PDB file of C-alpha atoms in Angstrom:
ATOM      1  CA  UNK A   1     147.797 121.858  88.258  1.00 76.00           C
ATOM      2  CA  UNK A   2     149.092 125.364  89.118  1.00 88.00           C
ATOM      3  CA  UNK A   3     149.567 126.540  93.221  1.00 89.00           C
ATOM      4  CA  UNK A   4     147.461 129.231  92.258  1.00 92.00           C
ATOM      5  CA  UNK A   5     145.100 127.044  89.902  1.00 92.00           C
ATOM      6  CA  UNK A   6     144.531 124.980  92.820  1.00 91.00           C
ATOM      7  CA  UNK A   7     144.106 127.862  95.395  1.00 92.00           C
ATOM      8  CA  UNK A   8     141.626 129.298  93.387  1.00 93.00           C
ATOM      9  CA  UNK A   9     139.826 126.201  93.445  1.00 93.00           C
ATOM     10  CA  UNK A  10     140.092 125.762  96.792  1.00 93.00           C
ATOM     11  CA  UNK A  11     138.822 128.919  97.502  1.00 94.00           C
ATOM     12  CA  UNK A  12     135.443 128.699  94.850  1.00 95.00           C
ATOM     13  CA  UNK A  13     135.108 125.205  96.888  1.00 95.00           C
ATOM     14  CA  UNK A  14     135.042 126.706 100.344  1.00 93.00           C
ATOM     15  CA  UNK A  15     132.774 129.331  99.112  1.00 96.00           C
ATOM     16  CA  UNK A  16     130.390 126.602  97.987  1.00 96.00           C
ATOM     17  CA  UNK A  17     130.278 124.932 101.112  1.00 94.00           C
ATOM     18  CA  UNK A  18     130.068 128.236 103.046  1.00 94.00           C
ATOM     19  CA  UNK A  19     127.078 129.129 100.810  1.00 95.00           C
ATOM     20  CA  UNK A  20     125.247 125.702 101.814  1.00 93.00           C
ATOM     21  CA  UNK A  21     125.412 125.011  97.538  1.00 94.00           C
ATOM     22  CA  UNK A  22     126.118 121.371  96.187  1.00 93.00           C
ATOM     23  CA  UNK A  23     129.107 120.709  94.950  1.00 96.00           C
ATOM     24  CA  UNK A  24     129.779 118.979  91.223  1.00 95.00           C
ATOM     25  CA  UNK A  25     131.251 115.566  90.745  1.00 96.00           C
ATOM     26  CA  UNK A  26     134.049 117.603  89.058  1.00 96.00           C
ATOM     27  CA  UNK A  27     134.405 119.592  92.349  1.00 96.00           C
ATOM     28  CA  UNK A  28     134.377 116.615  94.935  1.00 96.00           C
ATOM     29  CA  UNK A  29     137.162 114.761  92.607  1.00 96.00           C
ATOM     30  CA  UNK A  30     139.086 117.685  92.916  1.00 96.00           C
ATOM     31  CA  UNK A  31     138.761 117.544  96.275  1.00 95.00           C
ATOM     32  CA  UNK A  32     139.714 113.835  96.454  1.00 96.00           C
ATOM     33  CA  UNK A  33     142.649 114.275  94.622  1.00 94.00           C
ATOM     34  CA  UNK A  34     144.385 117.606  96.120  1.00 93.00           C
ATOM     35  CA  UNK A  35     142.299 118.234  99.532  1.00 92.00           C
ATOM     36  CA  UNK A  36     141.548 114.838 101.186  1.00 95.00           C
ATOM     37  CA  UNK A  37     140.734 116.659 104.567  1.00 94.00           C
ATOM     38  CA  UNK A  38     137.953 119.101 102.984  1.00 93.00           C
ATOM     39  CA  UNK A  39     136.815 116.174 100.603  1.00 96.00           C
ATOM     40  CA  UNK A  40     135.456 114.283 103.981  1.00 95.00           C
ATOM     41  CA  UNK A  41     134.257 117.125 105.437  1.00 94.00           C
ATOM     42  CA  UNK A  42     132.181 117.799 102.176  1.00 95.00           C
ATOM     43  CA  UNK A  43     131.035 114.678 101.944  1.00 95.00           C
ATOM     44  CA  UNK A  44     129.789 114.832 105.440  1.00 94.00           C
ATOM     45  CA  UNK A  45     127.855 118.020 104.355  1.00 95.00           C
ATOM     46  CA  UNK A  46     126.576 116.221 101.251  1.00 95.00           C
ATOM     47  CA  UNK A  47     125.247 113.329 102.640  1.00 95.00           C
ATOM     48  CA  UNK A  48     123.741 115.177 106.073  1.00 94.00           C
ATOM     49  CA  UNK A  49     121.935 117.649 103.689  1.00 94.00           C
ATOM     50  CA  UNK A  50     120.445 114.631 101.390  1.00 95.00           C
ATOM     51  CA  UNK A  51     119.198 113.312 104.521  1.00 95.00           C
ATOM     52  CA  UNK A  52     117.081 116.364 105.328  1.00 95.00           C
ATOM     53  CA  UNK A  53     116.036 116.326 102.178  1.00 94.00           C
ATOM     54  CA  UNK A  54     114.572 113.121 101.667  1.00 96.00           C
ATOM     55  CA  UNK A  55     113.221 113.517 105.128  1.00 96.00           C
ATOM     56  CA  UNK A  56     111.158 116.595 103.475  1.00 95.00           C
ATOM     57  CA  UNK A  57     110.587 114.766 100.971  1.00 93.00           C
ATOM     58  CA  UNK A  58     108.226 112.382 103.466  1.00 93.00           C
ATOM     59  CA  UNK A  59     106.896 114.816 105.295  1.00 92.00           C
ATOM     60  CA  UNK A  60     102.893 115.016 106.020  1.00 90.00           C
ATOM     61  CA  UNK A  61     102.403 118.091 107.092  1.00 92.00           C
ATOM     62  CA  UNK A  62     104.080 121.497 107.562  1.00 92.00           C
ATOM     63  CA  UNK A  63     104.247 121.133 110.914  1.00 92.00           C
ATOM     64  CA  UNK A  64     106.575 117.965 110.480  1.00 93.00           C
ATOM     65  CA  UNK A  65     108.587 119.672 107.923  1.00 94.00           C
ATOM     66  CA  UNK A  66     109.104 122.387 109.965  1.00 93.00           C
ATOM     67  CA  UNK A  67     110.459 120.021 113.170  1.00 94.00           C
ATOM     68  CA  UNK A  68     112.176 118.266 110.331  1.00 95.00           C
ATOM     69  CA  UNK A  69     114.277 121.731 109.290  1.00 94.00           C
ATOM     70  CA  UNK A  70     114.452 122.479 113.178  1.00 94.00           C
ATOM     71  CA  UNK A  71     115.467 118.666 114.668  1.00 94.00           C
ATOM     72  CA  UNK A  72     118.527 119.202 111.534  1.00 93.00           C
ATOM     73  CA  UNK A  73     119.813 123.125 112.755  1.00 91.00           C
ATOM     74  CA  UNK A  74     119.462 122.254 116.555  1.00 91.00           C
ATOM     75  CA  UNK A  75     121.168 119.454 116.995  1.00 87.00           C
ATOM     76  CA  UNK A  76     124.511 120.674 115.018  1.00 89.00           C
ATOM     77  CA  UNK A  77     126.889 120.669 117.920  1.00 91.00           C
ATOM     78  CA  UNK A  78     128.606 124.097 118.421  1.00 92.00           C
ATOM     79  CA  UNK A  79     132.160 122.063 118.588  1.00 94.00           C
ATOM     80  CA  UNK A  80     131.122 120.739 115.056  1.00 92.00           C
ATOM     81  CA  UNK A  81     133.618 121.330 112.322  1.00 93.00           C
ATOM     82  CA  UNK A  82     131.557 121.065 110.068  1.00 92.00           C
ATOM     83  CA  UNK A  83     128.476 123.446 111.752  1.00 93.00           C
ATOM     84  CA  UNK A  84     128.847 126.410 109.475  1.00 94.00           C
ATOM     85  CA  UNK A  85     128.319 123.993 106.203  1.00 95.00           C
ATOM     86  CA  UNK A  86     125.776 121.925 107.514  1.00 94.00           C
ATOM     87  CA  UNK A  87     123.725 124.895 108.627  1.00 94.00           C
ATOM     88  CA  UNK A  88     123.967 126.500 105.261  1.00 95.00           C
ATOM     89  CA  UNK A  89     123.532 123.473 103.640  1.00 96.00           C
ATOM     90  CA  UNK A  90     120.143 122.925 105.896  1.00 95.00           C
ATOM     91  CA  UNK A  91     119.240 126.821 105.261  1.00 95.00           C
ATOM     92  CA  UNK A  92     119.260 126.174 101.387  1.00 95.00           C
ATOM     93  CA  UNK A  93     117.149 122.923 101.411  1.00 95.00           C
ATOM     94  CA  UNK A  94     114.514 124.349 103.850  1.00 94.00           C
ATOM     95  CA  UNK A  95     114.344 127.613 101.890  1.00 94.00           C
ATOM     96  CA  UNK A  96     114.323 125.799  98.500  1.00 94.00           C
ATOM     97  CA  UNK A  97     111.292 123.423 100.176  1.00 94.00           C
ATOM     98  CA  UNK A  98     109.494 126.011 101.465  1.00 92.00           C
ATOM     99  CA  UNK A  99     109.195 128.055  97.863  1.00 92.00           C
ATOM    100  CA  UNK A 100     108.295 124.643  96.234  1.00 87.00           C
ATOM    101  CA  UNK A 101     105.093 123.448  95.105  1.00 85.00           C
ATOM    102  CA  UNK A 102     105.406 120.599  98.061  1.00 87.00           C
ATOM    103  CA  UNK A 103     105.438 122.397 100.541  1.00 90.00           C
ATOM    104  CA  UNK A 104     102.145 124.433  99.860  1.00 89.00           C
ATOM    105  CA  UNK A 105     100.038 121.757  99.153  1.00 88.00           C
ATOM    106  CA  UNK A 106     100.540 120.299 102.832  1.00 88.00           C
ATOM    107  CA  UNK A 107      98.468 120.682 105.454  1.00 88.00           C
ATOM    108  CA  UNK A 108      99.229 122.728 108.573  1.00 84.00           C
ATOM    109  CA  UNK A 109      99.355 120.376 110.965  1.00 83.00           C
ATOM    110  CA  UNK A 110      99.437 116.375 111.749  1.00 77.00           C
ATOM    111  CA  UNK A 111      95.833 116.276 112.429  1.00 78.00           C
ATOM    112  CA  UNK A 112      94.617 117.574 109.230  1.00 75.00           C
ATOM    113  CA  UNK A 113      96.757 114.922 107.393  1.00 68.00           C
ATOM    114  CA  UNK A 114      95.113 112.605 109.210  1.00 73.00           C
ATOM    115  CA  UNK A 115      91.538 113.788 108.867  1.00 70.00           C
ATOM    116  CA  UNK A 116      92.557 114.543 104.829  1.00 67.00           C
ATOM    117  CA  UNK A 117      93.705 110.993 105.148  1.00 69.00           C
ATOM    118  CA  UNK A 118      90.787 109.226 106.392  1.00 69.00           C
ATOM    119  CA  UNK A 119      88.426 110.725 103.579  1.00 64.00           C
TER     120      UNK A 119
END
């Protein structure tokens, strides 16, 4: 592959990541092969991101998913390398959960979950 092939690349990657978007399995081999160093660091965003996902995924109420999306974007250190991907990454899930279906038909808070739970 080309220097500027792989520049190029490099620069649609970072854009990704800076975006909060997934990246393809084409995209993370890349990555393995020619940029070891952002490879980790987008795995790190991958996996972090799943994580709030499924966690949404579980969620009873909108309350919960709401100290779900805010537990996720608080505790990002500000010394984190990784901060500016993780938040986007977190910004895209939440905003993708909150248009969803999901995410409507939950109740407001804990305690109507558990009163819709006990009928």
């Amino acid at each position: 592959m080309s220097e500027e092939k792989r520049k190029d690349m490099d620069a649609k990657i970072q854009a990704k990541l800076e975006s909060g978007n997934k990246l393809t399995p084409e995209e993370l081999r890349y990555l393995q092969k020619y940029n070891p160093m952002l490879y980790a660091h987008a795995l790190r965003v991958q996996v972090l991101a799943k994580a709030v996902e499924e966690q949404l995924k579980h969620a009873r109420s909108k309350e919960e998913a709401d100290r779900i999306i805010s537990a996720a974007t608080t505790c990002i250190s500000k010394n984190d390398p990784d901060r500016q991907y993780i938040f986007a990454a977190v910004n895209r899930i939440a905003t993708e959960f909150h248009k969803s279906g999901a995410y409507e038909k939950l109740p407001n808070t804990m305690e109507d979950a558990d009163k819709k739970k006990n009928e």
